[in-house]
PDB file of C-alpha atoms in Angstrom:
ATOM      1  CA  MET A  22      18.681 -12.007 -11.249  1.00  0.00           C
ATOM      2  CA  LYS A  23      22.073 -10.852 -10.015  1.00  0.00           C
ATOM      3  CA  ALA A  24      22.321  -7.710  -7.897  1.00  0.00           C
ATOM      4  CA  GLU A  25      24.257  -5.909 -10.608  1.00  0.00           C
ATOM      5  CA  ASP A  26      21.431  -6.629 -13.079  1.00  0.00           C
ATOM      6  CA  LYS A  27      18.793  -4.927 -10.933  1.00  0.00           C
ATOM      7  CA  ILE A  28      17.948  -1.333 -11.757  1.00  0.00           C
ATOM      8  CA  THR A  29      17.328  -0.811  -8.038  1.00  0.00           C
ATOM      9  CA  GLU A  30      20.981  -1.728  -7.376  1.00  0.00           C
ATOM     10  CA  GLN A  31      22.551   0.343 -10.147  1.00  0.00           C
ATOM     11  CA  ALA A  32      24.801   3.264  -9.248  1.00  0.00           C
ATOM     12  CA  SER A  33      23.167   6.595  -8.519  1.00  0.00           C
ATOM     13  CA  HIS A  34      23.263   9.262 -11.207  1.00  0.00           C
ATOM     14  CA  TYR A  35      24.913  11.471  -8.559  1.00  0.00           C
ATOM     15  CA  ASP A  36      28.252  11.078  -6.815  1.00  0.00           C
ATOM     16  CA  HIS A  37      30.244  12.721  -4.021  1.00  0.00           C
ATOM     17  CA  LEU A  38      27.036  13.263  -2.085  1.00  0.00           C
ATOM     18  CA  GLU A  39      28.961  14.058   1.083  1.00  0.00           C
ATOM     19  CA  GLN A  40      30.419  17.111  -0.659  1.00  0.00           C
ATOM     20  CA  MET A  41      27.026  18.608  -1.566  1.00  0.00           C
ATOM     21  CA  SER A  42      25.335  21.383   0.363  1.00  0.00           C
ATOM     22  CA  VAL A  43      21.987  20.839   2.062  1.00  0.00           C
ATOM     23  CA  GLU A  44      20.229  22.723  -0.734  1.00  0.00           C
ATOM     24  CA  GLU A  45      21.934  20.627  -3.419  1.00  0.00           C
ATOM     25  CA  LEU A  46      21.037  17.353  -1.697  1.00  0.00           C
ATOM     26  CA  LEU A  47      17.408  18.319  -1.274  1.00  0.00           C
ATOM     27  CA  ARG A  48      17.094  19.607  -4.834  1.00  0.00           C
ATOM     28  CA  HIS A  49      18.588  16.480  -6.370  1.00  0.00           C
ATOM     29  CA  ILE A  50      16.443  14.162  -4.236  1.00  0.00           C
ATOM     30  CA  ASN A  51      13.400  16.112  -5.367  1.00  0.00           C
ATOM     31  CA  GLU A  52      14.526  15.891  -8.984  1.00  0.00           C
ATOM     32  CA  GLU A  53      14.649  12.110  -8.662  1.00  0.00           C
ATOM     33  CA  ASP A  54      11.268  11.995  -6.916  1.00  0.00           C
ATOM     34  CA  THR A  55       9.604  13.697  -9.879  1.00  0.00           C
ATOM     35  CA  LYS A  56      10.268  10.525 -11.866  1.00  0.00           C
ATOM     36  CA  VAL A  57       8.089   8.414  -9.595  1.00  0.00           C
ATOM     37  CA  ALA A  58       4.668   9.608 -10.721  1.00  0.00           C
ATOM     38  CA  GLU A  59       5.673   9.081 -14.356  1.00  0.00           C
ATOM     39  CA  ALA A  60       6.729   5.502 -13.609  1.00  0.00           C
ATOM     40  CA  VAL A  61       3.453   4.826 -11.817  1.00  0.00           C
ATOM     41  CA  ASN A  62       1.507   6.324 -14.706  1.00  0.00           C
ATOM     42  CA  LYS A  63       3.200   3.933 -17.142  1.00  0.00           C
ATOM     43  CA  ALA A  64       2.053   1.036 -14.972  1.00  0.00           C
ATOM     44  CA  MET A  65      -1.581   2.202 -14.949  1.00  0.00           C
ATOM     45  CA  PRO A  66      -2.903  -0.617 -17.185  1.00  0.00           C
ATOM     46  CA  GLN A  67      -1.327  -3.183 -14.856  1.00  0.00           C
ATOM     47  CA  ILE A  68      -2.739  -1.469 -11.770  1.00  0.00           C
ATOM     48  CA  SER A  69      -6.205  -1.217 -13.276  1.00  0.00           C
ATOM     49  CA  ALA A  70      -6.295  -4.887 -14.260  1.00  0.00           C
ATOM     50  CA  LEU A  71      -5.281  -5.963 -10.771  1.00  0.00           C
ATOM     51  CA  VAL A  72      -7.813  -3.737  -9.009  1.00  0.00           C
ATOM     52  CA  GLU A  73     -10.663  -4.931 -11.222  1.00  0.00           C
ATOM     53  CA  ALA A  74      -9.780  -8.550 -10.502  1.00  0.00           C
ATOM     54  CA  ILE A  75      -9.518  -7.948  -6.741  1.00  0.00           C
ATOM     55  CA  GLU A  76     -12.832  -6.083  -6.678  1.00  0.00           C
ATOM     56  CA  LEU A  77     -14.698  -9.073  -8.109  1.00  0.00           C
ATOM     57  CA  ARG A  78     -13.402 -11.251  -5.285  1.00  0.00           C
ATOM     58  CA  MET A  79     -13.977  -8.684  -2.562  1.00  0.00           C
ATOM     59  CA  GLN A  80     -17.568  -8.294  -3.734  1.00  0.00           C
ATOM     60  CA  ARG A  81     -17.912 -12.000  -2.915  1.00  0.00           C
ATOM     61  CA  GLY A  82     -16.525 -11.442   0.562  1.00  0.00           C
ATOM     62  CA  GLY A  83     -12.834 -11.937  -0.179  1.00  0.00           C
ATOM     63  CA  ARG A  84      -9.995 -10.292   1.670  1.00  0.00           C
ATOM     64  CA  LEU A  85      -6.810  -8.603   0.472  1.00  0.00           C
ATOM     65  CA  PHE A  86      -3.381  -9.423   1.877  1.00  0.00           C
ATOM     66  CA  TYR A  87      -0.167  -7.447   1.417  1.00  0.00           C
ATOM     67  CA  VAL A  88       3.055  -9.416   1.903  1.00  0.00           C
ATOM     68  CA  GLY A  89       6.469  -7.763   2.098  1.00  0.00           C
ATOM     69  CA  ALA A  90       9.771  -7.448   3.936  1.00  0.00           C
ATOM     70  CA  GLY A  91      11.600  -4.392   5.258  1.00  0.00           C
ATOM     71  CA  THR A  92      10.389  -1.097   3.804  1.00  0.00           C
ATOM     72  CA  SER A  93       7.988  -2.888   1.464  1.00  0.00           C
ATOM     73  CA  GLY A  94       6.413  -4.819   4.317  1.00  0.00           C
ATOM     74  CA  ARG A  95       6.091  -1.695   6.463  1.00  0.00           C
ATOM     75  CA  LEU A  96       4.338   0.173   3.666  1.00  0.00           C
ATOM     76  CA  GLY A  97       1.875  -2.687   3.237  1.00  0.00           C
ATOM     77  CA  VAL A  98       1.091  -2.741   6.950  1.00  0.00           C
ATOM     78  CA  LEU A  99       0.736   1.048   6.936  1.00  0.00           C
ATOM     79  CA  ASP A 100      -1.774   1.062   4.083  1.00  0.00           C
ATOM     80  CA  ALA A 101      -3.810  -1.775   5.572  1.00  0.00           C
ATOM     81  CA  SER A 102      -3.897  -0.225   9.041  1.00  0.00           C
ATOM     82  CA  GLU A 103      -5.236   3.110   7.766  1.00  0.00           C
ATOM     83  CA  LEU A 104      -8.307   1.636   6.077  1.00  0.00           C
ATOM     84  CA  PRO A 105     -10.474   0.774   9.122  1.00  0.00           C
ATOM     85  CA  PRO A 106     -10.483   4.306  10.594  1.00  0.00           C
ATOM     86  CA  THR A 107     -10.728   5.958   7.181  1.00  0.00           C
ATOM     87  CA  PHE A 108     -13.438   3.815   5.629  1.00  0.00           C
ATOM     88  CA  GLY A 109     -15.023   2.008   8.574  1.00  0.00           C
ATOM     89  CA  VAL A 110     -14.097  -1.485   7.369  1.00  0.00           C
ATOM     90  CA  PRO A 111     -13.072  -4.416   9.600  1.00  0.00           C
ATOM     91  CA  GLU A 112      -9.359  -4.830  10.335  1.00  0.00           C
ATOM     92  CA  THR A 113      -9.613  -8.265   8.731  1.00  0.00           C
ATOM     93  CA  LEU A 114     -10.616  -6.972   5.276  1.00  0.00           C
ATOM     94  CA  VAL A 115      -7.149  -5.785   4.236  1.00  0.00           C
ATOM     95  CA  VAL A 116      -4.215  -7.284   6.136  1.00  0.00           C
ATOM     96  CA  GLY A 117      -0.525  -6.384   5.990  1.00  0.00           C
ATOM     97  CA  ILE A 118       1.990  -9.165   6.629  1.00  0.00           C
ATOM     98  CA  ILE A 119       5.681  -8.368   7.150  1.00  0.00           C
ATOM     99  CA  ALA A 120       8.617 -10.759   7.322  1.00  0.00           C
ATOM    100  CA  GLY A 121       9.686 -11.062  10.954  1.00  0.00           C
ATOM    101  CA  GLY A 122       6.270 -10.110  12.329  1.00  0.00           C
ATOM    102  CA  ASP A 123       5.268  -6.929  14.126  1.00  0.00           C
ATOM    103  CA  LYS A 124       8.740  -6.584  15.669  1.00  0.00           C
ATOM    104  CA  ALA A 125      10.046  -5.898  12.148  1.00  0.00           C
ATOM    105  CA  LEU A 126       7.947  -2.734  11.924  1.00  0.00           C
ATOM    106  CA  ARG A 127      10.477  -0.967  14.136  1.00  0.00           C
ATOM    107  CA  HIS A 128      13.525  -3.207  14.124  1.00  0.00           C
ATOM    108  CA  ALA A 129      15.329  -5.137  11.405  1.00  0.00           C
ATOM    109  CA  VAL A 130      14.819  -8.881  11.880  1.00  0.00           C
ATOM    110  CA  GLU A 131      17.913 -10.683  10.662  1.00  0.00           C
ATOM    111  CA  ASN A 132      17.434 -12.945   7.630  1.00  0.00           C
ATOM    112  CA  ALA A 133      13.618 -12.873   7.903  1.00  0.00           C
ATOM    113  CA  GLU A 134      13.200 -12.025   4.229  1.00  0.00           C
ATOM    114  CA  ASP A 135      15.435 -14.917   3.120  1.00  0.00           C
ATOM    115  CA  LYS A 136      13.077 -17.670   4.342  1.00  0.00           C
ATOM    116  CA  GLU A 137      10.984 -18.547   1.298  1.00  0.00           C
ATOM    117  CA  GLU A 138       8.720 -21.034   3.078  1.00  0.00           C
ATOM    118  CA  GLN A 139       7.899 -18.594   5.896  1.00  0.00           C
ATOM    119  CA  GLY A 140       5.917 -16.225   3.677  1.00  0.00           C
ATOM    120  CA  TRP A 141       3.211 -18.778   3.005  1.00  0.00           C
ATOM    121  CA  ARG A 142       3.243 -19.972   6.624  1.00  0.00           C
ATOM    122  CA  ASP A 143       2.510 -16.455   7.827  1.00  0.00           C
ATOM    123  CA  LEU A 144      -0.233 -16.056   5.240  1.00  0.00           C
ATOM    124  CA  ALA A 145      -1.736 -19.491   5.924  1.00  0.00           C
ATOM    125  CA  ALA A 146      -2.284 -18.487   9.553  1.00  0.00           C
ATOM    126  CA  PHE A 147      -5.175 -16.345   8.286  1.00  0.00           C
ATOM    127  CA  GLN A 148      -6.834 -19.382   6.661  1.00  0.00           C
ATOM    128  CA  PRO A 149      -7.048 -17.819   3.187  1.00  0.00           C
ATOM    129  CA  THR A 150      -9.689 -18.935   0.702  1.00  0.00           C
ATOM    130  CA  THR A 151      -9.973 -18.774  -3.077  1.00  0.00           C
ATOM    131  CA  ASP A 152     -11.955 -15.542  -2.748  1.00  0.00           C
ATOM    132  CA  ASP A 153      -8.908 -13.826  -1.238  1.00  0.00           C
ATOM    133  CA  SER A 154      -6.187 -11.867  -3.042  1.00  0.00           C
ATOM    134  CA  VAL A 155      -2.486 -11.387  -2.256  1.00  0.00           C
ATOM    135  CA  ILE A 156      -0.161  -8.606  -3.370  1.00  0.00           C
ATOM    136  CA  GLY A 157       3.542  -9.250  -2.897  1.00  0.00           C
ATOM    137  CA  ILE A 158       5.594  -6.080  -2.449  1.00  0.00           C
ATOM    138  CA  ALA A 159       9.340  -6.113  -3.144  1.00  0.00           C
ATOM    139  CA  ALA A 160      11.364  -3.407  -4.857  1.00  0.00           C
ATOM    140  CA  SER A 161      13.961  -5.947  -5.974  1.00  0.00           C
ATOM    141  CA  GLY A 162      11.417  -8.485  -7.175  1.00  0.00           C
ATOM    142  CA  THR A 163      13.615 -11.261  -5.760  1.00  0.00           C
ATOM    143  CA  THR A 164      12.770 -11.394  -2.041  1.00  0.00           C
ATOM    144  CA  PRO A 165      12.362 -15.098  -1.152  1.00  0.00           C
ATOM    145  CA  TYR A 166       9.817 -14.488   1.640  1.00  0.00           C
ATOM    146  CA  VAL A 167       7.506 -12.646  -0.753  1.00  0.00           C
ATOM    147  CA  ILE A 168       7.993 -14.986  -3.712  1.00  0.00           C
ATOM    148  CA  GLY A 169       7.288 -18.018  -1.546  1.00  0.00           C
ATOM    149  CA  ALA A 170       4.063 -16.481  -0.269  1.00  0.00           C
ATOM    150  CA  VAL A 171       2.603 -15.521  -3.655  1.00  0.00           C
ATOM    151  CA  ARG A 172       3.772 -18.656  -5.424  1.00  0.00           C
ATOM    152  CA  GLU A 173       2.009 -20.943  -2.965  1.00  0.00           C
ATOM    153  CA  ALA A 174      -1.001 -18.608  -2.812  1.00  0.00           C
ATOM    154  CA  LYS A 175      -1.422 -18.899  -6.565  1.00  0.00           C
ATOM    155  CA  GLN A 176      -1.194 -22.686  -6.374  1.00  0.00           C
ATOM    156  CA  GLN A 177      -3.898 -22.611  -3.706  1.00  0.00           C
ATOM    157  CA  GLY A 178      -6.216 -20.654  -6.017  1.00  0.00           C
ATOM    158  CA  LEU A 179      -5.842 -17.160  -4.583  1.00  0.00           C
ATOM    159  CA  LEU A 180      -5.561 -14.155  -6.891  1.00  0.00           C
ATOM    160  CA  THR A 181      -1.993 -12.854  -6.892  1.00  0.00           C
ATOM    161  CA  GLY A 182      -0.339  -9.561  -7.827  1.00  0.00           C
ATOM    162  CA  CYS A 183       2.889  -7.768  -7.026  1.00  0.00           C
ATOM    163  CA  ILE A 184       4.578  -4.372  -6.954  1.00  0.00           C
ATOM    164  CA  THR A 185       8.242  -4.256  -7.947  1.00  0.00           C
ATOM    165  CA  SER A 186      10.745  -1.722  -9.288  1.00  0.00           C
ATOM    166  CA  ASN A 187      12.648  -4.066 -11.606  1.00  0.00           C
ATOM    167  CA  PRO A 188      11.473  -5.548 -14.921  1.00  0.00           C
ATOM    168  CA  ALA A 189      11.033  -9.261 -15.593  1.00  0.00           C
ATOM    169  CA  THR A 190      11.679 -10.463 -12.036  1.00  0.00           C
ATOM    170  CA  SER A 191      11.054 -13.819 -10.376  1.00  0.00           C
ATOM    171  CA  LEU A 192       8.295 -12.183  -8.337  1.00  0.00           C
ATOM    172  CA  ALA A 193       6.513 -10.864 -11.418  1.00  0.00           C
ATOM    173  CA  ALA A 194       6.719 -14.283 -13.052  1.00  0.00           C
ATOM    174  CA  ALA A 195       5.113 -15.901 -10.005  1.00  0.00           C
ATOM    175  CA  VAL A 196       1.893 -13.822  -9.967  1.00  0.00           C
ATOM    176  CA  ASP A 197      -1.220 -13.290 -12.080  1.00  0.00           C
ATOM    177  CA  PHE A 198      -0.997  -9.493 -12.194  1.00  0.00           C
ATOM    178  CA  PRO A 199       2.496  -7.962 -11.925  1.00  0.00           C
ATOM    179  CA  ILE A 200       2.914  -4.214 -11.464  1.00  0.00           C
ATOM    180  CA  GLU A 201       6.327  -2.850 -12.420  1.00  0.00           C
ATOM    181  CA  THR A 202       7.126   0.743 -11.461  1.00  0.00           C
ATOM    182  CA  ILE A 203      10.553   1.331 -13.001  1.00  0.00           C
ATOM    183  CA  VAL A 204      11.777   4.423 -11.166  1.00  0.00           C
ATOM    184  CA  GLY A 205      15.476   4.015 -12.005  1.00  0.00           C
ATOM    185  CA  PRO A 206      18.543   4.010  -9.736  1.00  0.00           C
ATOM    186  CA  GLU A 207      18.120   5.498  -6.290  1.00  0.00           C
ATOM    187  CA  PHE A 208      19.729   8.785  -5.236  1.00  0.00           C
ATOM    188  CA  VAL A 209      21.702   6.831  -2.634  1.00  0.00           C
ATOM    189  CA  THR A 210      22.734   3.691  -4.500  1.00  0.00           C
ATOM    190  CA  GLY A 211      20.532   0.743  -3.555  1.00  0.00           C
ATOM    191  CA  SER A 212      18.399   2.655  -1.043  1.00  0.00           C
ATOM    192  CA  SER A 213      15.019   1.411  -2.237  1.00  0.00           C
ATOM    193  CA  ARG A 214      13.276   3.110   0.688  1.00  0.00           C
ATOM    194  CA  MET A 215      13.462   6.227  -1.492  1.00  0.00           C
ATOM    195  CA  LYS A 216      11.949   6.258  -5.007  1.00  0.00           C
ATOM    196  CA  SER A 217      10.919   2.620  -4.962  1.00  0.00           C
ATOM    197  CA  GLY A 218       9.230   3.055  -1.607  1.00  0.00           C
ATOM    198  CA  THR A 219       7.478   6.198  -2.793  1.00  0.00           C
ATOM    199  CA  ALA A 220       6.177   4.353  -5.852  1.00  0.00           C
ATOM    200  CA  GLN A 221       4.928   1.502  -3.670  1.00  0.00           C
ATOM    201  CA  LYS A 222       3.115   3.934  -1.380  1.00  0.00           C
ATOM    202  CA  MET A 223       1.470   5.624  -4.350  1.00  0.00           C
ATOM    203  CA  VAL A 224       0.318   2.344  -5.885  1.00  0.00           C
ATOM    204  CA  LEU A 225      -0.983   0.996  -2.573  1.00  0.00           C
ATOM    205  CA  ASN A 226      -2.927   4.226  -2.021  1.00  0.00           C
ATOM    206  CA  MET A 227      -4.431   3.904  -5.489  1.00  0.00           C
ATOM    207  CA  ILE A 228      -5.360   0.251  -5.072  1.00  0.00           C
ATOM    208  CA  SER A 229      -6.909   0.459  -1.621  1.00  0.00           C
ATOM    209  CA  THR A 230      -8.699   3.782  -2.129  1.00  0.00           C
ATOM    210  CA  THR A 231     -10.201   2.666  -5.426  1.00  0.00           C
ATOM    211  CA  LEU A 232     -11.367  -0.591  -3.864  1.00  0.00           C
ATOM    212  CA  MET A 233     -12.932   1.220  -0.919  1.00  0.00           C
ATOM    213  CA  ILE A 234     -14.818   3.547  -3.252  1.00  0.00           C
ATOM    214  CA  ARG A 235     -15.986   0.637  -5.403  1.00  0.00           C
ATOM    215  CA  LEU A 236     -17.155  -1.174  -2.267  1.00  0.00           C
ATOM    216  CA  GLY A 237     -19.377   1.752  -1.329  1.00  0.00           C
ATOM    217  CA  ARG A 238     -17.303   3.242   1.470  1.00  0.00           C
ATOM    218  CA  VAL A 239     -17.381   6.766  -0.047  1.00  0.00           C
ATOM    219  CA  GLU A 240     -20.348   8.933  -1.036  1.00  0.00           C
ATOM    220  CA  GLY A 241     -19.696  11.840  -3.371  1.00  0.00           C
ATOM    221  CA  ASN A 242     -16.143  12.550  -2.314  1.00  0.00           C
ATOM    222  CA  ARG A 243     -16.597  12.034   1.422  1.00  0.00           C
ATOM    223  CA  MET A 244     -15.499   9.380   3.908  1.00  0.00           C
ATOM    224  CA  VAL A 245     -19.002   8.914   5.280  1.00  0.00           C
ATOM    225  CA  LYS A 246     -18.184   5.646   7.040  1.00  0.00           C
ATOM    226  CA  MET A 247     -15.009   6.770   8.840  1.00  0.00           C
ATOM    227  CA  GLN A 248     -14.591   5.799  12.485  1.00  0.00           C
ATOM    228  CA  LEU A 249     -15.033   8.645  14.966  1.00  0.00           C
ATOM    229  CA  THR A 250     -11.801   7.899  16.787  1.00  0.00           C
ATOM    230  CA  ASN A 251     -10.649  11.437  17.602  1.00  0.00           C
ATOM    231  CA  ALA A 252     -11.810  15.038  17.802  1.00  0.00           C
ATOM    232  CA  LYS A 253     -10.557  15.859  14.304  1.00  0.00           C
ATOM    233  CA  LEU A 254     -12.698  13.139  12.715  1.00  0.00           C
ATOM    234  CA  VAL A 255     -15.734  14.090  14.780  1.00  0.00           C
ATOM    235  CA  ASP A 256     -15.314  17.670  13.598  1.00  0.00           C
ATOM    236  CA  ARG A 257     -14.915  16.554   9.985  1.00  0.00           C
ATOM    237  CA  GLY A 258     -18.035  14.399  10.180  1.00  0.00           C
ATOM    238  CA  THR A 259     -19.993  17.166  11.869  1.00  0.00           C
ATOM    239  CA  ARG A 260     -19.158  19.614   9.099  1.00  0.00           C
ATOM    240  CA  MET A 261     -20.200  17.071   6.457  1.00  0.00           C
ATOM    241  CA  ILE A 262     -23.609  16.732   8.087  1.00  0.00           C
ATOM    242  CA  GLN A 263     -23.913  20.484   8.676  1.00  0.00           C
ATOM    243  CA  GLU A 264     -23.232  21.207   5.011  1.00  0.00           C
ATOM    244  CA  SER A 265     -25.481  18.459   3.697  1.00  0.00           C
ATOM    245  CA  LEU A 266     -28.490  19.261   5.874  1.00  0.00           C
ATOM    246  CA  GLY A 267     -28.065  23.003   6.356  1.00  0.00           C
ATOM    247  CA  ILE A 268     -28.302  22.744  10.136  1.00  0.00           C
ATOM    248  CA  SER A 269     -26.249  24.215  12.977  1.00  0.00           C
ATOM    249  CA  TYR A 270     -22.894  22.785  13.951  1.00  0.00           C
ATOM    250  CA  ASP A 271     -24.163  21.754  17.386  1.00  0.00           C
ATOM    251  CA  GLU A 272     -27.171  19.969  15.931  1.00  0.00           C
ATOM    252  CA  ALA A 273     -25.008  18.232  13.343  1.00  0.00           C
ATOM    253  CA  GLU A 274     -22.592  17.062  16.022  1.00  0.00           C
ATOM    254  CA  ARG A 275     -25.464  15.758  18.165  1.00  0.00           C
ATOM    255  CA  ARG A 276     -26.843  13.743  15.249  1.00  0.00           C
ATOM    256  CA  LEU A 277     -23.411  12.378  14.363  1.00  0.00           C
ATOM    257  CA  LEU A 278     -22.587  11.195  17.872  1.00  0.00           C
ATOM    258  CA  GLU A 279     -26.042   9.692  18.260  1.00  0.00           C
ATOM    259  CA  ALA A 280     -25.864   7.837  14.926  1.00  0.00           C
ATOM    260  CA  GLY A 281     -22.214   6.841  15.138  1.00  0.00           C
ATOM    261  CA  SER A 282     -21.311   7.644  11.525  1.00  0.00           C
ATOM    262  CA  VAL A 283     -21.956  10.269   8.869  1.00  0.00           C
ATOM    263  CA  ASP A 284     -23.945   8.024   6.550  1.00  0.00           C
ATOM    264  CA  LYS A 285     -26.266   6.877   9.346  1.00  0.00           C
ATOM    265  CA  ALA A 286     -26.792  10.470  10.486  1.00  0.00           C
ATOM    266  CA  LEU A 287     -27.770  11.434   6.941  1.00  0.00           C
ATOM    267  CA  ALA A 288     -30.069   8.452   6.398  1.00  0.00           C
TER     268      ALA A 288
END
């Protein structure tokens, strides 16, 4: 797919941005952002099919890997890193892999995304099994690092999916469950950190949160297995226990700290 064929590379619907006022810029960016939720909604059947397939494997002890480069890789690492404190799961259950390694989280690593064979090498370091699942994330749908990772993963028997902002891409063709969120041209031409990135963040939130709920990490609507890593989370857990048991705040806090988690304190 040539760059000019990609929707993510097409010219913005707006021009002369440098001549716009602050209010105009913000309003037009927001106007474009309203299209993201609609694009995600259209992809709901694809998202649902992928989540259901991943759940079956995770119920057997499988892990989930996100593989991406640049913004896409950072969003995958972000989503994965938030799950242990939020849902009390091991850091090894959902893993984010980014082209160029951890250095690429803060600094661009030259040509890292162009090395097709490196994607699988980085994934293979985790000794994946056929119970594991991999989601490749690439707005363009043509990133060699990501395609190489999912293509080899599929050949090795892993479940594969992807999130992309272009239709009928090489990445989508390489996986079992493609998700295409077609958000249209970016406000700043080619800047896929904007609408495409927002769509990726939304889909990753949906996938991981749904999986955590299905795996029993939520009761009612509460994060009863969250890690008590700061005062805010201790306070949140204390109030959950206080409300559920009808006891004083101090007593609820004592029980929480003694038990180590909300669900254990309520048991």
